[in-house]
């Protein structure tokens, strides 16, 4: 049954633009989210965003009938969501696409995996049914990411009239690695996405990997068109927000921690396994060892915001980051110099303050769909910055020419890249920053979304 208020543009994602928390008195407080998708969707006024109720507060809001206009939250059973989200999306699909498995020990696809996979199917089906119900005749539906890879195929069976797009915000695994998945599951994922009229990716590399998997495993991509849309930084928002009073306050606090007349190497990440924070710290330690002239002349501002702490491997990784930072400070620190300034509490204003202070930005993921930090720092940096960039980040495709490019596994070479970046003449740094900022803002979030919508509608 189609809703009487049928929408013509619909977006589906695990996380929506708003979340709710419940107070002790039972009151509900809403909070708006951020990020490229939220910013991009502001380009379209008349749309419906279908998302999952993620917290107890979200689920209570749904049960009370509280909702923001243009948002439909799905009250999916909490245990089912946990099995689909943590059990499959984050523990299997994320690991496959980022090539994170320690293959001598994992994965082991057993009966428990199959139970969780059934939950992932049910979770995707809930989205497909809601979208089928809400979409107007011939509407455009843009499905987001690996959480919802089965939705396009399921939705196509329910509503053949719709224009369906799927966008992958992650890398896509090369075929040999993708085939770690059980054969039937890999095929199901590919056919799920191929239910879309159009499947899009952040870079040509990830799109080609998807095509390669489809060609090898199921004989091609069928009638599905493949697109590439490299999400860029929102320059206007970043420049405006980074000049607000709370950012200035945090800059003053960071400057005090860094100390006078010191250079800064900045990284801002979630403690996500793919972000490669530990090797980044090892490279910084190697810099201090191999180039002692930088001791007491540089500080590494490292923001490692906890991520997915309900998974043990992420808790262990976060602890390893803290331990290594403490070891570097104990080994090299002096009464007037803290070599690593580590913050683990998420603070967007402080992140922007660090961007502004950055002489060098270190972005060294072992694999990343794009990495917007690489694009944001050059836009915000007060005095220009050198970018040390992993060739395994999606951003490398656009920013590589103006960056110092590293193999993320090569700690010694990354240390030398940091030395090169710190030693870069001011004029060269300014020229590189200008080139980085231009490339980083070529496709801002609103245009990124509108381009996809137009390509889907053109069909």
Short mmCIF file of C-alpha atoms in Angstrom, two decimals:
data_model
loop_
_atom_site.label_atom_id
_atom_site.label_comp_id
_atom_site.label_asym_id
_atom_site.label_seq_id
_atom_site.Cartn_x
_atom_site.Cartn_y
_atom_site.Cartn_z
CA UNK A 1 0.00 0.00 0.00
CA UNK A 2 1.43 3.38 -1.06
CA UNK A 3 1.28 6.29 1.39
CA UNK A 4 -1.24 9.03 0.57
CA UNK A 5 1.60 11.57 1.01
CA UNK A 6 3.81 9.87 -1.56
CA UNK A 7 7.34 11.27 -1.90
CA UNK A 8 9.16 11.87 -5.18
CA UNK A 9 12.70 11.87 -3.74
CA UNK A 10 13.60 9.35 -1.03
CA UNK A 11 16.88 8.58 0.71
CA UNK A 12 17.57 5.48 2.79
CA UNK A 13 20.45 5.13 5.24
CA UNK A 14 21.13 3.34 8.50
CA UNK A 15 21.69 6.61 10.40
CA UNK A 16 19.31 9.49 9.84
CA UNK A 17 19.69 13.26 10.22
CA UNK A 18 18.26 13.39 13.74
CA UNK A 19 18.59 11.39 16.96
CA UNK A 20 16.65 11.43 20.22
CA UNK A 21 17.68 11.06 23.85
CA UNK A 22 15.25 10.38 26.68
CA UNK A 23 15.58 12.27 29.95
CA UNK A 24 14.92 10.84 33.41
CA UNK A 25 11.53 12.56 33.34
CA UNK A 26 10.64 10.80 30.09
CA UNK A 27 11.09 13.90 27.92
CA UNK A 28 12.69 13.47 24.49
CA UNK A 29 15.38 15.80 23.15
CA UNK A 30 16.32 15.82 19.47
CA UNK A 31 19.77 16.52 18.04
CA UNK A 32 20.65 17.16 14.40
CA UNK A 33 23.50 15.19 12.86
CA UNK A 34 26.22 16.40 10.50
CA UNK A 35 28.34 15.00 7.71
CA UNK A 36 28.41 15.03 3.94
CA UNK A 37 25.10 13.20 3.47
CA UNK A 38 23.15 15.57 5.74
CA UNK A 39 24.74 18.55 4.01
CA UNK A 40 24.16 17.11 0.55
CA UNK A 41 20.50 16.39 1.13
CA UNK A 42 19.83 19.98 2.11
CA UNK A 43 19.94 20.65 -1.64
CA UNK A 44 16.47 19.07 -2.01
CA UNK A 45 13.51 20.50 -0.10
CA UNK A 46 10.77 17.98 -0.83
CA UNK A 47 12.21 14.62 0.19
CA UNK A 48 11.72 11.77 2.61
CA UNK A 49 14.62 10.30 4.58
CA UNK A 50 14.06 6.71 5.75
CA UNK A 51 16.43 5.59 8.50
CA UNK A 52 16.67 3.21 11.46
CA UNK A 53 15.84 4.07 15.05
CA UNK A 54 19.27 3.45 16.56
CA UNK A 55 18.86 4.28 20.24
CA UNK A 56 16.27 3.69 22.94
CA UNK A 57 15.39 7.38 22.59
CA UNK A 58 14.88 6.97 18.83
CA UNK A 59 12.63 3.94 19.33
CA UNK A 60 10.61 5.75 21.99
CA UNK A 61 10.14 8.71 19.62
CA UNK A 62 8.78 6.37 16.94
CA UNK A 63 6.39 4.75 19.42
CA UNK A 64 5.10 8.15 20.52
CA UNK A 65 4.65 9.26 16.92
CA UNK A 66 7.27 12.00 17.27
CA UNK A 67 9.11 12.71 14.02
CA UNK A 68 10.75 15.53 12.12
CA UNK A 69 9.06 16.50 8.90
CA UNK A 70 10.60 14.61 6.02
CA UNK A 71 12.06 11.83 8.21
CA UNK A 72 10.66 8.34 8.81
CA UNK A 73 12.44 6.26 11.44
CA UNK A 74 11.94 2.51 11.40
CA UNK A 75 11.45 0.87 14.79
CA UNK A 76 13.48 -2.25 14.01
CA UNK A 77 13.89 -4.69 16.91
CA UNK A 78 17.06 -3.75 18.82
CA UNK A 79 18.50 -7.29 18.80
CA UNK A 80 17.80 -7.72 15.09
CA UNK A 81 19.45 -4.37 14.36
CA UNK A 82 22.50 -5.33 16.45
CA UNK A 83 22.89 -8.60 14.51
CA UNK A 84 22.53 -6.83 11.16
CA UNK A 85 24.61 -3.75 12.00
CA UNK A 86 27.41 -5.05 14.23
CA UNK A 87 27.16 -8.73 13.31
CA UNK A 88 27.20 -8.30 9.51
CA UNK A 89 27.63 -4.72 8.27
CA UNK A 90 30.47 -3.69 10.59
CA UNK A 91 32.05 -7.07 11.36
CA UNK A 92 31.88 -8.65 7.90
CA UNK A 93 31.11 -6.24 5.05
CA UNK A 94 33.29 -3.43 6.42
CA UNK A 95 36.13 -5.91 7.00
CA UNK A 96 35.86 -7.31 3.48
CA UNK A 97 35.82 -3.94 1.70
CA UNK A 98 38.65 -2.55 3.85
CA UNK A 99 40.60 -5.83 3.66
CA UNK A 100 41.01 -5.99 7.45
CA UNK A 101 40.84 -9.70 8.19
CA UNK A 102 43.75 -11.59 9.76
CA UNK A 103 43.14 -14.42 7.33
CA UNK A 104 45.04 -17.18 9.20
CA UNK A 105 42.37 -16.87 11.91
CA UNK A 106 39.36 -15.18 10.35
CA UNK A 107 36.76 -15.11 8.92
CA UNK A 108 35.03 -18.37 9.77
CA UNK A 109 31.54 -18.35 8.26
CA UNK A 110 29.55 -20.74 10.44
CA UNK A 111 25.98 -21.22 11.67
CA UNK A 112 26.18 -18.07 13.80
CA UNK A 113 27.11 -16.06 10.73
CA UNK A 114 24.09 -17.47 8.89
CA UNK A 115 21.83 -16.49 11.79
CA UNK A 116 23.15 -12.94 11.65
CA UNK A 117 22.87 -12.87 7.87
CA UNK A 118 19.16 -13.66 8.22
CA UNK A 119 18.92 -10.59 10.47
CA UNK A 120 20.70 -8.49 7.82
CA UNK A 121 18.18 -9.69 5.24
CA UNK A 122 15.27 -8.82 7.54
CA UNK A 123 16.74 -5.40 8.28
CA UNK A 124 17.12 -4.66 4.56
CA UNK A 125 13.59 -5.93 3.89
CA UNK A 126 12.17 -3.51 6.47
CA UNK A 127 13.75 -0.63 4.55
CA UNK A 128 12.57 -1.94 1.17
CA UNK A 129 8.99 -2.27 2.40
CA UNK A 130 8.98 1.22 3.95
CA UNK A 131 10.38 2.76 0.77
CA UNK A 132 7.84 0.91 -1.37
CA UNK A 133 5.08 2.25 0.85
CA UNK A 134 6.29 5.87 0.88
CA UNK A 135 7.44 6.36 -2.73
CA UNK A 136 5.23 8.07 -5.27
CA UNK A 137 4.80 6.76 -8.79
CA UNK A 138 8.16 6.84 -10.61
CA UNK A 139 9.95 8.36 -7.60
CA UNK A 140 13.75 8.50 -7.26
CA UNK A 141 15.11 6.44 -4.36
CA UNK A 142 18.78 6.81 -3.34
CA UNK A 143 19.96 3.98 -1.08
CA UNK A 144 23.13 4.55 0.91
CA UNK A 145 26.01 2.23 1.67
CA UNK A 146 26.92 -1.29 2.69
CA UNK A 147 24.32 -1.49 5.45
CA UNK A 148 21.60 -1.58 2.79
CA UNK A 149 23.19 -3.52 -0.07
CA UNK A 150 20.16 -5.80 -0.51
CA UNK A 151 17.57 -3.02 -0.56
CA UNK A 152 17.70 -2.16 -4.30
CA UNK A 153 16.94 -5.73 -5.38
CA UNK A 154 14.19 -6.14 -2.78
CA UNK A 155 12.65 -2.78 -3.65
CA UNK A 156 12.76 -3.54 -7.38
CA UNK A 157 10.58 -6.62 -6.77
CA UNK A 158 8.06 -4.52 -4.85
CA UNK A 159 8.02 -1.41 -7.09
CA UNK A 160 9.18 -1.84 -10.70
CA UNK A 161 8.20 1.77 -11.46
CA UNK A 162 10.84 3.40 -9.25
CA UNK A 163 14.19 4.88 -10.24
CA UNK A 164 16.60 3.29 -7.75
CA UNK A 165 20.19 4.32 -7.06
CA UNK A 166 22.72 2.83 -4.66
CA UNK A 167 25.79 4.70 -3.42
CA UNK A 168 28.79 3.02 -1.75
CA UNK A 169 30.66 5.29 0.68
CA UNK A 170 33.33 2.63 1.29
CA UNK A 171 35.94 1.08 -0.95
CA UNK A 172 34.91 -2.01 -2.89
CA UNK A 173 36.98 -5.13 -2.41
CA UNK A 174 38.95 -6.61 -5.32
CA UNK A 175 37.47 -9.85 -6.56
CA UNK A 176 39.98 -12.19 -4.89
CA UNK A 177 39.29 -10.64 -1.48
CA UNK A 178 35.54 -10.33 -2.06
CA UNK A 179 35.51 -14.08 -2.61
CA UNK A 180 36.33 -14.64 1.05
CA UNK A 181 32.56 -14.35 1.45
CA UNK A 182 30.52 -17.54 1.01
CA UNK A 183 29.71 -17.89 -2.69
CA UNK A 184 25.95 -17.49 -2.27
CA UNK A 185 26.34 -14.45 0.00
CA UNK A 186 28.72 -12.68 -2.38
CA UNK A 187 26.34 -13.27 -5.26
CA UNK A 188 23.37 -12.08 -3.18
CA UNK A 189 25.18 -8.82 -2.35
CA UNK A 190 26.07 -8.13 -5.97
CA UNK A 191 22.56 -8.90 -7.22
CA UNK A 192 21.13 -6.77 -4.42
CA UNK A 193 23.01 -3.69 -5.60
CA UNK A 194 22.32 -4.54 -9.24
CA UNK A 195 18.63 -4.19 -8.46
CA UNK A 196 19.39 -0.47 -8.79
CA UNK A 197 19.18 1.41 -12.07
CA UNK A 198 22.47 3.01 -11.12
CA UNK A 199 25.24 2.04 -8.68
CA UNK A 200 27.70 4.78 -7.78
CA UNK A 201 31.05 5.00 -5.99
CA UNK A 202 33.43 7.62 -4.64
CA UNK A 203 36.27 6.82 -7.07
CA UNK A 204 36.84 5.06 -10.36
CA UNK A 205 39.00 2.50 -8.55
CA UNK A 206 36.12 1.32 -6.35
CA UNK A 207 33.71 1.32 -9.28
CA UNK A 208 36.10 -0.81 -11.34
CA UNK A 209 36.50 -3.24 -8.43
CA UNK A 210 32.72 -3.65 -8.25
CA UNK A 211 32.51 -4.22 -12.01
CA UNK A 212 35.31 -6.77 -11.68
CA UNK A 213 33.42 -8.69 -8.99
CA UNK A 214 30.21 -8.67 -11.04
CA UNK A 215 32.01 -9.80 -14.20
CA UNK A 216 33.87 -12.63 -12.48
CA UNK A 217 31.09 -13.90 -10.23
CA UNK A 218 27.79 -13.33 -12.07
CA UNK A 219 28.84 -12.50 -15.62
CA UNK A 220 28.48 -8.70 -15.64
CA UNK A 221 26.49 -5.73 -14.35
CA UNK A 222 23.39 -6.30 -16.47
CA UNK A 223 21.30 -3.18 -17.07
CA UNK A 224 22.72 -1.31 -14.06
CA UNK A 225 24.70 1.81 -14.95
CA UNK A 226 27.85 2.56 -12.94
CA UNK A 227 28.77 6.08 -11.83
CA UNK A 228 31.50 7.91 -9.91
CA UNK A 229 30.90 10.94 -7.67
CA UNK A 230 33.86 12.10 -5.56
CA UNK A 231 32.28 13.78 -2.53
CA UNK A 232 34.09 17.02 -1.73
CA UNK A 233 34.40 19.30 1.27
CA UNK A 234 31.76 21.92 2.08
CA UNK A 235 34.09 24.92 1.89
CA UNK A 236 31.57 27.63 2.78
CA UNK A 237 30.40 25.81 5.91
CA UNK A 238 33.92 24.87 7.04
CA UNK A 239 35.35 28.36 6.60
CA UNK A 240 32.43 29.96 8.41
CA UNK A 241 32.28 27.43 11.25
CA UNK A 242 36.06 27.43 11.80
CA UNK A 243 35.98 31.17 12.58
CA UNK A 244 33.45 30.96 15.41
CA UNK A 245 34.28 31.80 19.01
CA UNK A 246 34.37 28.24 20.37
CA UNK A 247 36.97 27.29 17.76
CA UNK A 248 39.10 30.30 18.71
CA UNK A 249 38.93 29.20 22.35
CA UNK A 250 40.09 25.69 21.50
CA UNK A 251 42.88 27.07 19.31
CA UNK A 252 44.21 29.02 22.25
CA UNK A 253 44.13 25.90 24.44
CA UNK A 254 45.87 23.80 21.77
CA UNK A 255 48.53 26.48 21.20
CA UNK A 256 49.28 26.39 24.92
CA UNK A 257 49.64 22.60 24.81
CA UNK A 258 51.86 22.74 21.72
CA UNK A 259 54.09 25.50 23.08
CA UNK A 260 55.61 28.51 21.31
CA UNK A 261 57.39 28.34 17.94
CA UNK A 262 56.66 24.68 17.30
CA UNK A 263 55.46 23.06 14.10
CA UNK A 264 52.38 20.84 14.18
CA UNK A 265 51.52 17.50 12.59
CA UNK A 266 47.75 17.00 12.81
CA UNK A 267 45.57 13.95 12.39
CA UNK A 268 41.83 13.70 13.11
CA UNK A 269 40.25 10.25 12.94
CA UNK A 270 37.86 7.86 14.54
CA UNK A 271 39.69 4.93 16.15
CA UNK A 272 38.64 2.84 13.18
CA UNK A 273 40.96 -0.05 12.30
CA UNK A 274 41.34 1.14 8.71
CA UNK A 275 42.55 4.63 9.73
CA UNK A 276 46.03 3.28 10.60
CA UNK A 277 46.58 5.47 13.66
CA UNK A 278 49.08 3.10 15.28
CA UNK A 279 51.42 3.11 12.26
CA UNK A 280 51.06 6.88 12.10
CA UNK A 281 52.31 7.13 15.68
CA UNK A 282 55.12 4.67 14.91
CA UNK A 283 56.14 6.89 11.97
CA UNK A 284 56.17 9.95 14.24
CA UNK A 285 58.33 8.07 16.75
CA UNK A 286 60.69 7.12 13.89
CA UNK A 287 60.83 10.79 12.84
CA UNK A 288 61.96 11.80 16.33
CA UNK A 289 64.51 8.97 16.36
CA UNK A 290 65.94 9.45 12.85
CA UNK A 291 65.74 13.26 12.80
CA UNK A 292 66.54 14.41 16.34
CA UNK A 293 66.61 18.01 15.11
CA UNK A 294 62.80 17.94 15.32
CA UNK A 295 62.75 17.07 19.03
CA UNK A 296 61.13 19.92 20.97
CA UNK A 297 60.43 21.68 17.64
CA UNK A 298 57.29 19.75 16.62
CA UNK A 299 54.15 18.43 18.28
CA UNK A 300 51.83 15.75 16.96
CA UNK A 301 48.20 16.71 17.59
CA UNK A 302 46.39 13.39 17.31
CA UNK A 303 42.63 13.20 17.73
CA UNK A 304 41.45 9.60 17.89
CA UNK A 305 37.76 9.60 18.63
CA UNK A 306 36.44 6.24 19.90
CA UNK A 307 34.42 4.27 17.34
CA UNK A 308 32.39 1.05 17.55
CA UNK A 309 33.39 0.45 21.16
CA UNK A 310 30.79 -2.30 21.44
CA UNK A 311 33.17 -4.46 19.35
CA UNK A 312 36.12 -5.87 21.33
CA UNK A 313 38.65 -5.46 18.51
CA UNK A 314 37.89 -1.72 18.39
CA UNK A 315 38.25 -1.33 22.17
CA UNK A 316 41.63 -3.07 21.95
CA UNK A 317 42.72 -0.83 19.08
CA UNK A 318 41.72 2.33 20.96
CA UNK A 319 43.74 1.12 23.96
CA UNK A 320 46.76 0.43 21.71
CA UNK A 321 46.64 4.02 20.38
CA UNK A 322 46.62 5.42 23.93
CA UNK A 323 49.43 3.12 25.06
CA UNK A 324 51.71 4.04 22.16
CA UNK A 325 51.11 7.78 22.61
CA UNK A 326 52.01 7.42 26.30
CA UNK A 327 55.19 5.50 25.38
CA UNK A 328 56.33 8.21 22.93
CA UNK A 329 55.70 10.93 25.50
CA UNK A 330 57.57 8.98 28.18
CA UNK A 331 60.52 8.30 25.85
CA UNK A 332 60.97 11.74 24.31
CA UNK A 333 58.98 14.25 26.36
CA UNK A 334 60.62 16.99 28.42
CA UNK A 335 59.21 19.26 31.13
CA UNK A 336 58.36 21.87 28.47
CA UNK A 337 57.39 19.59 25.56
CA UNK A 338 54.71 16.95 25.08
CA UNK A 339 55.51 15.20 21.77
CA UNK A 340 52.01 13.69 21.28
CA UNK A 341 48.91 15.66 22.24
CA UNK A 342 46.24 12.96 22.15
CA UNK A 343 42.53 13.66 22.57
CA UNK A 344 39.96 10.87 22.53
CA UNK A 345 36.77 12.81 23.28
CA UNK A 346 34.92 13.85 20.12
CA UNK A 347 34.84 17.64 19.74
CA UNK A 348 34.15 19.12 16.31
CA UNK A 349 35.18 22.65 17.28
CA UNK A 350 38.52 21.31 18.56
CA UNK A 351 39.00 19.38 15.32
CA UNK A 352 38.51 22.60 13.33
CA UNK A 353 40.97 24.36 15.64
CA UNK A 354 43.54 21.65 14.89
CA UNK A 355 42.86 22.02 11.15
CA UNK A 356 43.63 25.74 11.41
CA UNK A 357 46.87 25.07 13.28
CA UNK A 358 48.12 22.33 10.97
CA UNK A 359 51.51 22.72 9.32
CA UNK A 360 51.30 19.08 8.23
CA UNK A 361 48.20 16.90 7.92
CA UNK A 362 48.77 13.14 8.25
CA UNK A 363 46.11 11.01 6.52
CA UNK A 364 47.49 7.48 6.19
CA UNK A 365 44.60 4.97 6.09
CA UNK A 366 45.31 1.43 4.99
CA UNK A 367 42.11 1.70 2.94
CA UNK A 368 39.43 4.39 2.84
CA UNK A 369 36.49 5.13 0.57
CA UNK A 370 37.39 8.83 0.40
CA UNK A 371 38.58 10.45 3.66
CA UNK A 372 37.14 13.94 3.96
CA UNK A 373 39.73 15.02 6.56
CA UNK A 374 42.28 15.08 3.73
CA UNK A 375 39.99 17.50 1.91
CA UNK A 376 38.95 19.59 4.90
CA UNK A 377 42.33 20.50 6.41
CA UNK A 378 43.69 22.37 3.34
CA UNK A 379 40.44 24.35 3.15
CA UNK A 380 40.63 25.49 6.79
CA UNK A 381 44.39 25.71 7.54
CA UNK A 382 45.38 29.26 8.48
CA UNK A 383 48.92 29.26 7.09
CA UNK A 384 48.73 26.44 4.57
CA UNK A 385 49.62 22.82 5.19
CA UNK A 386 51.52 19.98 3.58
CA UNK A 387 49.43 16.81 3.20
CA UNK A 388 51.01 13.40 3.79
CA UNK A 389 48.49 11.11 2.12
CA UNK A 390 48.11 7.36 1.80
CA UNK A 391 47.77 6.10 -1.75
CA UNK A 392 45.05 3.78 -0.41
CA UNK A 393 42.68 6.65 0.43
CA UNK A 394 40.02 7.45 -2.13
CA UNK A 395 41.09 11.09 -1.86
CA UNK A 396 44.43 10.13 -3.45
CA UNK A 397 42.70 10.03 -6.84
CA UNK A 398 42.05 13.78 -6.64
CA UNK A 399 44.70 15.06 -4.21
CA UNK A 400 47.69 12.85 -4.96
CA UNK A 401 49.49 15.30 -7.26
CA UNK A 402 49.65 18.00 -4.58
CA UNK A 403 50.41 15.65 -1.66
CA UNK A 404 53.38 13.73 -0.34
CA UNK A 405 52.14 10.22 -1.06
CA UNK A 406 52.97 7.22 1.15
CA UNK A 407 52.50 3.47 1.29
CA UNK A 408 50.50 3.24 4.57
CA UNK A 409 52.33 0.10 5.68
CA UNK A 410 55.81 1.63 5.28
CA UNK A 411 56.53 3.29 8.63
CA UNK A 412 60.07 4.37 7.69
CA UNK A 413 58.94 6.00 4.45
CA UNK A 414 56.07 7.74 6.27
CA UNK A 415 58.58 9.14 8.79
CA UNK A 416 60.65 10.50 5.90
CA UNK A 417 57.50 11.97 4.35
CA UNK A 418 56.77 13.79 7.62
CA UNK A 419 60.32 15.15 7.61
CA UNK A 420 59.89 16.32 3.99
CA UNK A 421 56.55 17.94 4.86
CA UNK A 422 57.96 19.74 7.92
CA UNK A 423 60.94 20.94 5.85
CA UNK A 424 58.87 22.19 2.91
CA UNK A 425 59.56 25.83 1.94
CA UNK A 426 56.70 28.19 2.71
CA UNK A 427 56.10 29.10 -0.94
CA UNK A 428 55.81 25.48 -2.04
CA UNK A 429 53.50 24.73 0.87
CA UNK A 430 51.26 27.65 -0.08
CA UNK A 431 51.09 26.51 -3.72
CA UNK A 432 50.27 22.93 -2.71
CA UNK A 433 47.60 24.08 -0.26
CA UNK A 434 45.93 26.14 -2.97
CA UNK A 435 45.90 23.16 -5.34
CA UNK A 436 44.63 20.82 -2.60
CA UNK A 437 41.81 23.18 -1.61
CA UNK A 438 40.69 23.59 -5.23
CA UNK A 439 40.56 19.84 -5.80
CA UNK A 440 38.97 19.20 -2.40
CA UNK A 441 36.02 21.49 -3.05
CA UNK A 442 35.36 20.56 -6.70
CA UNK A 443 32.20 18.62 -5.84
CA UNK A 444 30.65 20.01 -2.62
CA UNK A 445 28.01 17.88 -0.87
CA UNK A 446 24.91 19.57 -2.33
CA UNK A 447 26.19 19.30 -5.90
CA UNK A 448 27.36 15.74 -5.21
CA UNK A 449 23.79 14.77 -4.32
CA UNK A 450 22.13 16.73 -7.12
CA UNK A 451 24.46 15.17 -9.70
CA UNK A 452 23.43 11.69 -8.59
CA UNK A 453 19.76 12.58 -8.60
CA UNK A 454 20.00 14.06 -12.11
CA UNK A 455 21.92 11.04 -13.44
CA UNK A 456 19.34 8.68 -11.94
CA UNK A 457 16.41 10.58 -13.39
CA UNK A 458 17.97 10.80 -16.85
CA UNK A 459 18.16 7.02 -16.96
#
